[in-house]
Coordinates of C-alpha atoms in Angstrom, one line a residue:
Chain E
M290 CA -139.0 -138.1 -143.0
A291 CA -139.3 -134.4 -143.1
K292 CA -139.2 -132.7 -139.7
K293 CA -141.8 -130.1 -139.8
K294 CA -141.8 -128.8 -136.3
A295 CA -139.8 -129.4 -133.2
E296 CA -140.6 -128.1 -129.8
T297 CA -138.7 -129.0 -126.7
T298 CA -140.1 -128.9 -123.3
E299 CA -137.6 -128.6 -120.5
T300 CA -138.7 -130.6 -117.6
T301 CA -137.1 -128.3 -115.1
G302 CA -139.3 -125.4 -115.9
E303 CA -140.8 -122.9 -113.6
E304 CA -142.8 -120.6 -111.7
R305 CA -142.0 -119.4 -108.2
A306 CA -143.3 -121.6 -105.5
T307 CA -146.5 -120.3 -104.0
E308 CA -147.2 -119.7 -100.4
A309 CA -149.4 -122.3 -98.8
P310 CA -153.0 -121.2 -98.6
P311 CA -154.7 -121.6 -95.2
Q312 CA -156.7 -124.7 -95.9
S313 CA -154.5 -127.8 -95.6
G314 CA -156.9 -129.9 -97.6
T315 CA -157.2 -127.6 -100.6
F316 CA -156.4 -129.5 -103.9
L317 CA -153.5 -127.8 -105.6
F318 CA -151.4 -130.0 -107.8
E319 CA -147.8 -129.0 -108.0
K320 CA -144.6 -130.6 -109.0
K321 CA -141.9 -129.1 -107.0
R322 CA -138.2 -129.4 -107.7
Y323 CA -135.6 -128.4 -105.1
E324 CA -131.9 -128.2 -106.0
F325 CA -129.2 -127.9 -103.4
V326 CA -125.5 -127.4 -103.2
L327 CA -124.2 -129.2 -100.1
R328 CA -120.7 -129.0 -98.6
A329 CA -119.0 -131.9 -96.9
E330 CA -118.1 -130.4 -93.5
Q331 CA -116.5 -133.7 -92.7
P332 CA -115.0 -136.3 -95.0
I333 CA -117.6 -138.6 -96.5
A334 CA -117.0 -142.3 -96.0
H335 CA -119.8 -143.7 -98.1
H336 CA -118.9 -147.1 -99.5
S337 CA -120.3 -149.4 -102.1
A338 CA -118.1 -152.5 -101.7
N339 CA -114.8 -153.9 -100.5
D340 CA -111.8 -154.7 -102.6
G341 CA -109.6 -156.8 -100.4
N342 CA -109.5 -154.9 -97.2
E343 CA -110.2 -151.6 -98.8
A344 CA -113.7 -150.0 -98.8
I345 CA -114.5 -148.4 -102.1
A346 CA -116.4 -145.1 -102.3
F347 CA -119.7 -145.1 -104.1
R348 CA -119.4 -143.9 -107.6
R349 CA -121.9 -143.5 -110.4
R350 CA -121.0 -144.0 -114.1
V351 CA -122.1 -141.0 -116.1
R352 CA -121.8 -140.1 -119.8
V353 CA -119.5 -137.1 -120.3
R354 CA -118.1 -135.6 -123.4
G355 CA -115.8 -138.1 -125.1
G356 CA -116.8 -141.1 -123.0
W357 CA -117.6 -142.2 -119.5
A358 CA -116.6 -141.1 -116.0
E359 CA -117.1 -142.6 -112.6
I360 CA -118.2 -139.8 -110.3
P361 CA -118.3 -140.1 -106.5
I362 CA -121.8 -139.8 -105.2
I363 CA -123.9 -140.0 -102.1
T364 CA -126.6 -142.4 -103.1
A365 CA -130.2 -141.3 -103.5
D366 CA -131.2 -144.1 -101.2
T367 CA -129.1 -142.6 -98.4
M368 CA -130.5 -139.1 -98.9
R369 CA -134.0 -140.4 -99.2
H370 CA -133.7 -142.5 -96.0
G371 CA -132.3 -139.4 -94.2
M372 CA -135.4 -137.4 -95.2
R373 CA -137.8 -140.3 -94.3
E374 CA -136.2 -140.6 -90.9
A375 CA -136.3 -136.8 -90.2
A376 CA -139.9 -136.6 -91.3
A377 CA -140.8 -139.6 -89.1
F378 CA -139.3 -138.0 -86.1
A379 CA -141.2 -134.8 -86.9
V380 CA -144.5 -136.8 -87.0
L381 CA -143.7 -138.6 -83.7
S382 CA -142.8 -135.4 -82.0
A383 CA -146.0 -133.7 -83.1
A384 CA -148.0 -136.7 -81.9
N385 CA -146.2 -136.5 -78.5
M386 CA -144.9 -140.0 -79.0
L387 CA -141.2 -139.3 -78.2
T388 CA -141.8 -139.3 -74.5
G389 CA -140.9 -143.0 -74.1
A390 CA -140.0 -146.2 -75.9
N391 CA -143.5 -147.2 -77.1
L392 CA -143.3 -148.0 -80.8
S393 CA -144.2 -151.5 -82.0
E394 CA -142.0 -153.4 -84.5
A395 CA -144.5 -152.8 -87.3
A396 CA -144.7 -149.1 -86.5
I397 CA -140.9 -148.7 -86.6
R398 CA -140.9 -150.6 -89.9
L399 CA -143.6 -148.4 -91.4
L400 CA -142.2 -145.1 -90.3
F401 CA -138.5 -145.6 -90.7
A402 CA -138.3 -148.3 -93.5
G403 CA -141.5 -147.9 -95.5
G404 CA -143.2 -151.0 -94.0
M405 CA -143.6 -154.4 -95.5
V406 CA -146.3 -156.2 -97.5
T407 CA -147.5 -158.6 -94.8
G408 CA -149.9 -160.6 -96.9
R409 CA -152.8 -159.9 -94.6
G410 CA -156.0 -158.5 -96.2
D411 CA -157.5 -159.3 -99.6
A412 CA -154.9 -158.6 -102.2
G413 CA -157.5 -158.6 -104.9
S414 CA -159.2 -155.4 -103.7
I415 CA -157.7 -152.2 -102.4
S416 CA -159.7 -150.0 -100.1
L417 CA -159.1 -146.5 -101.2
D418 CA -160.8 -145.2 -98.1
R419 CA -158.3 -147.1 -96.0
Y420 CA -155.5 -145.7 -98.1
R421 CA -156.7 -142.2 -97.7
E422 CA -157.1 -142.7 -94.0
L423 CA -153.5 -144.0 -93.8
C424 CA -152.2 -141.0 -95.7
E425 CA -154.2 -138.7 -93.5
L426 CA -152.9 -140.1 -90.3
V427 CA -149.3 -140.5 -91.4
P428 CA -148.8 -137.8 -94.1
T429 CA -145.2 -138.9 -94.7
M430 CA -146.6 -142.1 -96.2
A431 CA -148.1 -140.2 -99.1
L432 CA -144.8 -138.5 -99.8
F433 CA -142.4 -141.4 -99.3
G434 CA -144.6 -144.3 -100.1
G435 CA -144.4 -147.7 -98.5
C436 CA -146.3 -150.8 -97.7
C437 CA -149.1 -151.5 -95.3
D438 CA -151.3 -154.6 -95.0
N439 CA -151.6 -155.8 -98.6
R440 CA -151.0 -152.4 -100.2
V441 CA -147.8 -151.1 -101.8
I442 CA -148.2 -147.3 -101.8
P443 CA -146.1 -145.6 -104.4
G444 CA -144.4 -142.5 -103.2
R445 CA -144.5 -139.0 -104.8
L446 CA -140.9 -138.1 -104.1
V447 CA -138.0 -138.5 -106.5
V448 CA -134.6 -138.1 -104.9
E449 CA -131.5 -138.0 -107.0
D450 CA -127.9 -139.0 -106.1
A451 CA -125.9 -136.2 -104.5
M452 CA -123.2 -135.8 -107.1
L453 CA -119.7 -134.5 -106.5
V454 CA -119.2 -131.2 -108.3
C455 CA -116.1 -131.9 -110.3
T456 CA -114.5 -131.1 -113.6
E457 CA -116.0 -134.1 -115.4
V458 CA -119.6 -132.9 -114.9
A459 CA -118.8 -129.2 -114.9
D460 CA -120.7 -128.5 -118.1
D461 CA -124.2 -127.2 -117.8
R462 CA -125.2 -128.8 -121.1
L463 CA -124.6 -132.3 -119.7
G464 CA -127.5 -131.7 -117.4
Y465 CA -125.9 -133.2 -114.3
V466 CA -125.1 -130.0 -112.4
P467 CA -127.0 -126.8 -113.4
A468 CA -125.2 -123.5 -114.2
W469 CA -126.1 -121.8 -111.0
A470 CA -124.4 -124.6 -108.9
L471 CA -121.3 -124.6 -111.1
D472 CA -121.0 -120.8 -110.8
L473 CA -121.3 -121.1 -107.1
A474 CA -118.6 -123.7 -107.0
R475 CA -116.3 -121.7 -109.3
D476 CA -116.7 -118.6 -107.2
G477 CA -116.1 -120.6 -104.0
V478 CA -113.7 -123.4 -103.7
G479 CA -113.2 -123.9 -107.4
I480 CA -113.8 -127.1 -109.5
D481 CA -111.3 -129.9 -109.6
V482 CA -111.2 -133.4 -111.1
S483 CA -112.9 -136.1 -109.1
V484 CA -109.8 -138.1 -108.3
H485 CA -108.4 -135.2 -106.4
H486 CA -111.4 -135.3 -104.1
V487 CA -111.0 -138.9 -103.1
E488 CA -108.5 -139.7 -100.3
D489 CA -107.2 -143.1 -99.3
E490 CA -107.1 -143.6 -95.6
Q491 CA -106.0 -146.3 -93.3
R492 CA -107.2 -147.1 -89.8
V493 CA -106.1 -149.9 -87.4
R494 CA -108.2 -151.6 -84.8
M495 CA -105.6 -152.2 -82.1
D496 CA -105.3 -155.4 -80.2
P497 CA -105.4 -154.4 -76.5
T498 CA -103.6 -157.5 -75.4
M499 CA -100.5 -156.3 -77.2
H500 CA -100.3 -153.4 -74.8
P501 CA -98.3 -154.3 -71.6
E502 CA -100.3 -151.9 -69.5
R503 CA -103.6 -153.4 -70.6
R504 CA -102.3 -156.9 -69.9
L505 CA -101.8 -155.8 -66.3
L506 CA -105.6 -155.4 -66.0
M507 CA -106.2 -159.0 -66.9
S508 CA -106.6 -161.9 -64.6
P509 CA -103.5 -164.0 -63.9
D510 CA -104.8 -166.9 -66.0
A511 CA -105.6 -164.6 -68.9
Q512 CA -102.2 -163.0 -68.7
V513 CA -100.5 -166.4 -68.9
S514 CA -102.7 -167.3 -71.9
V515 CA -101.8 -164.1 -73.7
T516 CA -98.1 -164.4 -73.0
N517 CA -98.1 -167.9 -74.2
R518 CA -99.8 -166.9 -77.4
L519 CA -97.3 -164.1 -78.0
Q520 CA -94.4 -166.4 -77.5
A521 CA -96.0 -169.0 -79.8
S522 CA -96.5 -166.2 -82.4
E523 CA -92.8 -165.2 -82.2
Q524 CA -91.8 -168.8 -82.5
A525 CA -94.0 -169.2 -85.6
H526 CA -92.3 -166.2 -87.2
Q527 CA -88.9 -167.5 -86.4
T528 CA -89.6 -170.9 -87.9
N529 CA -91.6 -169.5 -90.8
D530 CA -94.5 -171.7 -89.9
A531 CA -97.5 -170.2 -91.8
L532 CA -100.2 -172.3 -90.1
A533 CA -98.9 -171.6 -86.6
R534 CA -98.5 -167.9 -87.5
E535 CA -102.1 -167.7 -88.6
E536 CA -103.4 -169.4 -85.4
T537 CA -101.4 -167.2 -83.1
K538 CA -101.7 -163.8 -84.8
S539 CA -103.1 -160.9 -82.9
S540 CA -106.5 -159.4 -83.5
M541 CA -105.0 -156.1 -84.8
M542 CA -106.9 -155.2 -87.9
P543 CA -105.6 -152.6 -90.4
R544 CA -108.0 -151.6 -93.0
R545 CA -108.2 -149.0 -95.7
F546 CA -111.0 -147.0 -97.1
E547 CA -111.7 -144.3 -99.6
R548 CA -113.4 -141.1 -98.6
V549 CA -114.4 -137.8 -100.2
A550 CA -112.4 -135.0 -98.7
A551 CA -113.9 -132.4 -96.5
G552 CA -114.9 -129.2 -98.3
S553 CA -116.0 -131.0 -101.4
L554 CA -119.3 -129.7 -102.9
F555 CA -122.2 -132.0 -103.9
F556 CA -125.1 -131.2 -106.0
W557 CA -128.4 -132.7 -105.0
A558 CA -132.0 -132.5 -106.3
I559 CA -135.4 -133.7 -105.3
E560 CA -138.8 -133.6 -106.9
A561 CA -142.2 -134.2 -105.4
N562 CA -145.8 -134.1 -106.4
T563 CA -147.8 -132.2 -103.9
Y564 CA -151.6 -132.1 -104.0
T565 CA -152.4 -130.1 -100.9
P566 CA -150.6 -127.4 -98.9
L567 CA -150.2 -130.1 -96.2
D568 CA -148.2 -132.3 -98.7
A569 CA -146.0 -129.3 -99.4
D570 CA -145.5 -128.7 -95.7
V571 CA -144.5 -132.4 -95.2
L572 CA -142.0 -132.0 -98.0
N573 CA -140.5 -128.9 -96.5
V574 CA -140.4 -130.5 -93.0
A575 CA -138.6 -133.5 -94.4
V576 CA -136.1 -131.4 -96.3
S577 CA -135.3 -128.9 -93.7
A578 CA -135.2 -131.4 -90.8
F579 CA -132.8 -133.6 -92.7
L580 CA -130.5 -130.8 -93.9
H581 CA -130.5 -129.3 -90.4
N582 CA -128.2 -132.2 -89.4
A583 CA -127.5 -134.3 -92.4
R584 CA -125.1 -137.1 -91.7
V585 CA -124.5 -139.7 -94.4
G586 CA -122.3 -142.8 -94.9
G587 CA -120.3 -144.7 -92.4
K588 CA -117.8 -143.9 -89.7
R589 CA -120.0 -141.2 -88.3
G590 CA -118.7 -141.9 -84.9
T591 CA -115.2 -140.9 -85.9
G592 CA -115.8 -137.6 -87.6
H593 CA -117.3 -138.5 -91.0
G594 CA -120.4 -137.8 -92.9
L595 CA -121.6 -134.3 -91.9
L596 CA -123.1 -132.3 -94.8
R597 CA -124.1 -128.6 -94.7
H598 CA -126.5 -126.8 -96.9
V599 CA -124.8 -124.1 -98.9
E600 CA -127.4 -122.9 -101.4
S601 CA -130.7 -124.0 -102.9
R602 CA -133.0 -123.3 -105.7
G603 CA -136.7 -124.2 -105.8
V604 CA -139.0 -124.3 -108.8
S605 CA -142.5 -125.5 -109.4
I606 CA -142.7 -127.5 -112.6
L607 CA -145.9 -126.8 -114.4
R608 CA -145.0 -124.7 -117.3
P609 CA -141.6 -124.2 -118.9
A610 CA -139.7 -121.3 -117.5
E611 CA -136.2 -120.5 -116.1
E612 CA -136.9 -118.8 -112.9
R613 CA -135.5 -120.3 -109.8
A614 CA -135.7 -118.9 -106.3
P615 CA -134.0 -120.0 -103.1
V616 CA -136.0 -122.7 -101.3
A617 CA -138.2 -120.7 -98.9
A618 CA -138.4 -123.6 -96.4
L619 CA -134.7 -123.3 -95.7
A620 CA -134.8 -119.6 -95.0
K621 CA -134.2 -118.6 -91.4
D622 CA -137.4 -118.5 -89.3
A623 CA -139.4 -120.0 -92.2
P624 CA -142.8 -121.2 -90.8
V625 CA -142.0 -124.8 -91.8
G626 CA -144.1 -127.6 -90.2
V627 CA -146.8 -125.4 -88.7
M628 CA -149.5 -127.0 -90.8
L629 CA -148.1 -130.5 -90.3
R630 CA -147.8 -130.1 -86.5
A631 CA -151.4 -128.8 -86.3
H632 CA -152.6 -131.7 -88.5
I633 CA -150.9 -134.3 -86.3
E634 CA -151.9 -132.7 -83.0
D635 CA -155.5 -132.7 -84.1
R636 CA -155.3 -136.5 -84.8
A637 CA -152.7 -137.5 -82.1
D638 CA -155.0 -140.0 -80.4
R639 CA -156.0 -141.7 -83.7
I640 CA -152.4 -141.8 -84.8
R641 CA -151.3 -143.5 -81.6
D642 CA -154.1 -146.0 -82.0
F643 CA -153.2 -146.6 -85.6
L644 CA -149.5 -147.1 -84.9
R645 CA -150.3 -149.4 -82.0
G646 CA -152.2 -151.8 -84.2
V647 CA -150.7 -151.2 -87.6
N648 CA -149.8 -154.2 -89.7
A649 CA -146.8 -153.2 -91.8
Chain R
M63 CA -154.8 -135.8 -134.8
T64 CA -151.2 -135.3 -136.0
P65 CA -148.5 -138.0 -136.7
L66 CA -145.9 -137.4 -134.0
R67 CA -142.5 -138.6 -132.9
I68 CA -141.9 -138.1 -129.2
R69 CA -138.4 -138.3 -127.8
A70 CA -137.3 -138.5 -124.2
H71 CA -133.8 -137.4 -123.5
I72 CA -132.6 -139.5 -120.6
R73 CA -130.0 -138.1 -118.3
S74 CA -129.1 -141.0 -116.2
Q75 CA -129.2 -144.8 -115.9
I76 CA -132.6 -146.3 -116.4
A77 CA -134.2 -149.5 -115.2
L78 CA -136.7 -151.1 -117.6
P79 CA -136.9 -154.7 -116.4
N80 CA -140.4 -155.1 -117.9
G81 CA -139.4 -153.8 -121.4
P82 CA -140.2 -150.5 -123.1
P83 CA -142.8 -148.2 -121.6
A84 CA -145.9 -147.8 -123.6
L85 CA -146.9 -144.2 -124.5
D86 CA -150.6 -144.7 -123.9
S87 CA -150.1 -146.1 -120.4
L88 CA -147.6 -143.4 -119.6
L89 CA -150.1 -140.6 -120.6
I90 CA -152.8 -142.3 -118.6
A91 CA -150.6 -142.4 -115.6
L92 CA -149.7 -138.7 -116.0
A93 CA -153.4 -137.8 -116.4
C94 CA -154.1 -139.7 -113.2
E95 CA -151.2 -138.0 -111.4
R96 CA -152.4 -134.6 -112.5
E97 CA -156.0 -135.3 -111.3
G98 CA -154.8 -136.8 -108.0
I99 CA -156.4 -140.2 -108.6
P100 CA -154.7 -142.2 -105.9
P101 CA -152.6 -145.3 -106.6
P102 CA -152.4 -148.2 -106.8
P103 CA -153.6 -148.7 -110.3
T104 CA -156.0 -151.5 -109.9
P105 CA -157.3 -153.1 -113.1
Q106 CA -160.8 -151.7 -112.3
L107 CA -159.4 -148.2 -111.8
A108 CA -157.0 -148.3 -114.8
R109 CA -159.7 -149.7 -117.1
R110 CA -161.9 -146.7 -116.3
D111 CA -162.0 -144.4 -119.3
I112 CA -159.3 -141.8 -118.7
P113 CA -159.1 -139.7 -121.8
I114 CA -155.7 -139.1 -123.4
P115 CA -154.9 -136.9 -126.5
V116 CA -154.1 -139.9 -128.7
A117 CA -156.2 -141.4 -131.4
M118 CA -157.8 -144.8 -131.0
E119 CA -157.7 -147.4 -133.7
P120 CA -160.9 -147.6 -135.8
G121 CA -162.2 -150.5 -133.7
G122 CA -161.6 -148.6 -130.5
R123 CA -159.6 -151.4 -128.9
F124 CA -156.3 -149.6 -128.3
H125 CA -154.6 -146.3 -128.9
L126 CA -152.5 -145.5 -132.0
A127 CA -149.3 -145.2 -130.0
S128 CA -146.1 -147.2 -130.1
F129 CA -144.1 -148.7 -127.2
G130 CA -140.8 -147.0 -126.5
V131 CA -138.0 -147.7 -128.9
Y132 CA -134.5 -147.6 -127.5
V133 CA -131.2 -149.4 -127.7
P134 CA -129.3 -150.4 -124.6
E135 CA -125.7 -149.3 -124.8
V136 CA -124.1 -150.2 -121.4
F137 CA -125.6 -152.4 -118.7
E138 CA -124.7 -152.1 -115.0
N139 CA -125.8 -153.8 -111.8
R140 CA -126.8 -152.0 -108.7
F141 CA -128.6 -153.2 -105.6
V142 CA -131.8 -152.4 -103.8
N143 CA -130.9 -152.5 -100.1
R144 CA -133.3 -152.7 -97.1
R145 CA -132.3 -152.8 -93.5
F146 CA -134.5 -152.9 -90.5
P147 CA -133.8 -149.7 -88.4
L148 CA -132.3 -151.5 -85.4
D149 CA -131.0 -148.4 -83.8
I150 CA -134.5 -146.9 -83.8
A151 CA -135.9 -150.2 -82.3
Q152 CA -133.3 -150.1 -79.6
D153 CA -134.1 -146.5 -78.6
W154 CA -137.9 -146.3 -79.3
G155 CA -139.2 -149.8 -79.4
E156 CA -141.9 -150.8 -76.9
P157 CA -140.9 -153.0 -73.9
K158 CA -142.4 -156.1 -75.5
L159 CA -140.2 -155.7 -78.6
R160 CA -137.5 -157.9 -77.3
T161 CA -136.0 -159.6 -80.4
V162 CA -135.9 -158.8 -84.0
R163 CA -135.2 -161.4 -86.7
I164 CA -133.3 -159.8 -89.5
N165 CA -132.6 -163.1 -91.4
G166 CA -136.2 -163.8 -92.2
G167 CA -139.8 -162.6 -91.9
S168 CA -141.0 -159.0 -92.0
C169 CA -137.7 -157.5 -90.8
K170 CA -135.5 -159.4 -93.2
T171 CA -132.6 -157.4 -94.5
Y172 CA -132.1 -157.8 -98.2
R173 CA -129.9 -156.7 -101.0
L174 CA -131.6 -157.3 -104.4
P175 CA -129.7 -156.9 -107.7
L176 CA -131.2 -154.5 -110.2
E177 CA -130.0 -154.2 -113.8
V178 CA -129.8 -150.7 -115.1
M179 CA -128.7 -149.4 -118.5
H180 CA -127.5 -146.4 -120.4
L181 CA -129.3 -146.0 -123.7
A182 CA -127.7 -145.3 -127.0
G183 CA -128.0 -141.6 -127.6
D184 CA -129.6 -141.3 -124.2
Q185 CA -133.0 -141.4 -125.7
I186 CA -136.3 -143.3 -126.0
L187 CA -138.6 -142.7 -129.0
W188 CA -142.4 -143.2 -129.4
F189 CA -144.6 -142.7 -132.4
C190 CA -148.3 -141.8 -132.2
Q191 CA -151.3 -140.0 -133.8
G192 CA -152.2 -137.4 -131.3
D193 CA -152.7 -133.8 -130.3
P194 CA -149.1 -132.4 -129.9
D195 CA -150.0 -129.5 -127.5
A196 CA -152.1 -131.7 -125.2
I197 CA -149.4 -134.4 -125.2
R198 CA -146.7 -131.8 -124.5
A199 CA -148.7 -130.5 -121.6
L200 CA -149.0 -133.9 -120.0
L201 CA -145.4 -134.9 -120.6
S202 CA -144.1 -131.6 -119.2
V203 CA -144.7 -132.9 -115.6
C204 CA -143.0 -136.3 -116.3
T205 CA -139.5 -136.1 -115.1
S206 CA -138.6 -139.7 -114.7
L207 CA -139.3 -143.0 -116.5
G208 CA -138.9 -146.7 -115.6
K209 CA -138.4 -148.4 -112.2
K210 CA -136.9 -146.9 -109.1
R211 CA -137.6 -143.4 -110.1
G212 CA -137.7 -142.5 -106.5
V213 CA -134.0 -142.8 -106.3
G214 CA -133.2 -140.9 -109.4
L215 CA -133.2 -143.6 -112.1
G216 CA -134.6 -142.8 -115.5
R217 CA -134.3 -139.0 -115.1
V218 CA -135.7 -137.2 -118.2
R219 CA -133.7 -134.2 -119.1
A220 CA -136.1 -132.9 -121.8
W221 CA -139.1 -134.0 -124.0
E222 CA -139.2 -133.3 -127.7
T223 CA -142.3 -133.6 -129.8
D224 CA -141.9 -133.5 -133.6
K225 CA -144.5 -133.7 -136.3
I226 CA -143.3 -136.2 -138.9
E227 CA -144.4 -137.7 -142.2
P228 CA -146.2 -140.9 -141.5
W229 CA -145.2 -144.1 -143.2
D230 CA -147.3 -147.1 -144.1
G231 CA -148.6 -148.6 -140.9
F232 CA -147.7 -145.6 -138.8
P233 CA -147.5 -145.5 -135.9
V234 CA -147.9 -149.1 -134.8
V235 CA -146.2 -151.0 -137.6
Y236 CA -142.7 -150.3 -139.1
K237 CA -141.5 -152.4 -142.0
G238 CA -143.8 -155.2 -141.2
Q239 CA -142.8 -155.2 -137.5
A240 CA -145.1 -154.4 -134.6
L241 CA -144.2 -151.3 -132.6
R242 CA -146.7 -152.3 -129.9
N243 CA -148.9 -155.2 -129.0
L244 CA -151.3 -155.8 -131.9
P245 CA -153.8 -158.3 -133.0
P246 CA -151.9 -160.9 -135.2
D247 CA -154.1 -160.1 -138.2
W248 CA -153.4 -156.4 -138.0
P249 CA -152.7 -155.1 -141.6
G250 CA -149.1 -154.6 -142.5
L251 CA -147.6 -157.2 -140.2
V252 CA -145.1 -159.6 -141.7
N253 CA -144.3 -162.8 -139.9
P254 CA -145.2 -161.3 -136.5
R255 CA -143.8 -162.8 -133.3
V256 CA -146.9 -163.8 -131.3
A257 CA -146.9 -164.1 -127.6
M258 CA -149.4 -163.9 -124.7
R259 CA -149.7 -160.1 -124.1
V260 CA -152.3 -157.5 -123.2
L261 CA -153.7 -155.2 -125.8
S262 CA -154.4 -152.1 -123.8
P263 CA -153.4 -150.6 -120.5
P264 CA -152.8 -151.8 -117.9
Y265 CA -150.3 -154.1 -119.6
T266 CA -149.6 -155.8 -116.3
D267 CA -153.2 -157.2 -116.1
K268 CA -152.4 -160.9 -116.7
L269 CA -156.1 -161.8 -116.8
R270 CA -156.5 -160.1 -120.1
E271 CA -153.6 -161.7 -121.9
E272 CA -154.3 -163.1 -125.3
P273 CA -152.1 -164.1 -128.3
L274 CA -150.8 -160.9 -129.8
A275 CA -148.1 -159.7 -132.2
T276 CA -145.4 -158.2 -130.1
P277 CA -142.6 -155.8 -130.9
S278 CA -139.5 -157.6 -132.2
W279 CA -137.4 -154.5 -132.8
M280 CA -135.6 -155.1 -129.6
T281 CA -133.8 -158.0 -131.2
E282 CA -134.1 -157.4 -134.9
A283 CA -134.2 -153.6 -135.6
R284 CA -132.1 -152.3 -132.7
D285 CA -131.3 -149.0 -134.2
P286 CA -133.9 -146.3 -133.3
Q287 CA -132.2 -143.9 -135.6
R288 CA -133.2 -146.1 -138.5
I289 CA -136.8 -145.7 -137.5
A290 CA -136.4 -142.1 -136.6
C291 CA -134.8 -140.8 -139.8

């Protein structure tokens, strides 16, 4: 077959993002793409599974030149959930609903986990008016999607895995990390192979009854019980009695886990369809609120998981182009959320009523 | 209308549990997206005439556009997780929210397996008779395909639209095999595999199922290069 003509349309094209016009309801279809370089300010303990007593870091298999590579990632689900949570708190704050514990189970489920198809309502007919009302009252629903009554509402947001910037993916032509992010990494901390970013750590949950001083805090009966168990444990070891050793062992628990070292850079991208300036503002609120204090993965209570925004690029994908500009929403003093707050404040009473009776 | 081959360069894993995406339904979805027609795609809404730049067959029953042609290379399993936000419920739940069941009911925590794949050549092909510029304009805003696009699956790196020389049966029959759901008596079909399928979008509308010739290339002609070249 003769190939007469070939034209390629890069999907990451673009014109500079436009400023929001004053009318929040103006129809203006845009497909926005934001790209970020994030730095792990703390080690990232984000695990996919356990192998024995070792927690394994999340990795994604990607095709690289000459074969495959397993690259550490922060899953898109984690990043998306962080955005959803940040946006939900923004809505609640604007509706003056963070003054006390007053959310129903269904409201929590809807705002923070996307809701649940409850089976109520007629599944054979979808009320578009009701859908529009829902998206008007809770603008984050339109962006993130979710379920309410008998409806599954598709979201308009595509979130990608945050991928470690490492040697395996350090080729712009592979399409995993764009050139600007690679240049930023090279000029900064440099680019290394992924295995050098992953540390193996061990932590131990101590058994307080093993500590003589803690035992002094116990009641006399408990002290006797613990002392007897320790003696039985020593006896079991001396006689090499496996069953007795198992029964009398302490609750000390060593465990190992992988983590991505602090200082590592991640590339992350999101895309969203926005139809009104309000949609765009909701997106900016979700992004900026999340990245203001982005914590991902486990062991957050022990100094893990903090991400910091380093650099960003935003484009509006409507026609192919190469121009990328820093995301205006992340600039200092950017007027992010003004439109959303005004929108929510105008409807605060209706939103409170809606969340009180929502079935999600 | 021009004979076209459309190629999507896929950058990541893709989840296609319901089989190959159909070009006509993809273009209809993109047209809806561009016009802001709200989801969900009910049969009534999707059946509405939404014009796409692809030729119809002479009888006007379906578009002259194939289903996606691809070859899976590597399969992987991942999981769709859902957890009820207990920490939020503890801090912000109303006083009468006293217990939450997470092993059943609306708050059930689940972890569902999802099979994803890498495609040979990281590409999906379609064939159609259409207007290349208008198709290109629609496809330019399509950046993901398949299921779970919201979490980065099926990311499209680039679209390629080529004019090609048509073959006998183009674009819906190739060497006697259906490249989309077709009436069993469609000219050019040889020993078609017939199953209950839907002829035109939405293909999920089970009420319109009828016996149709279905694509068998997934099992018999698994090399898209053979079709493409």
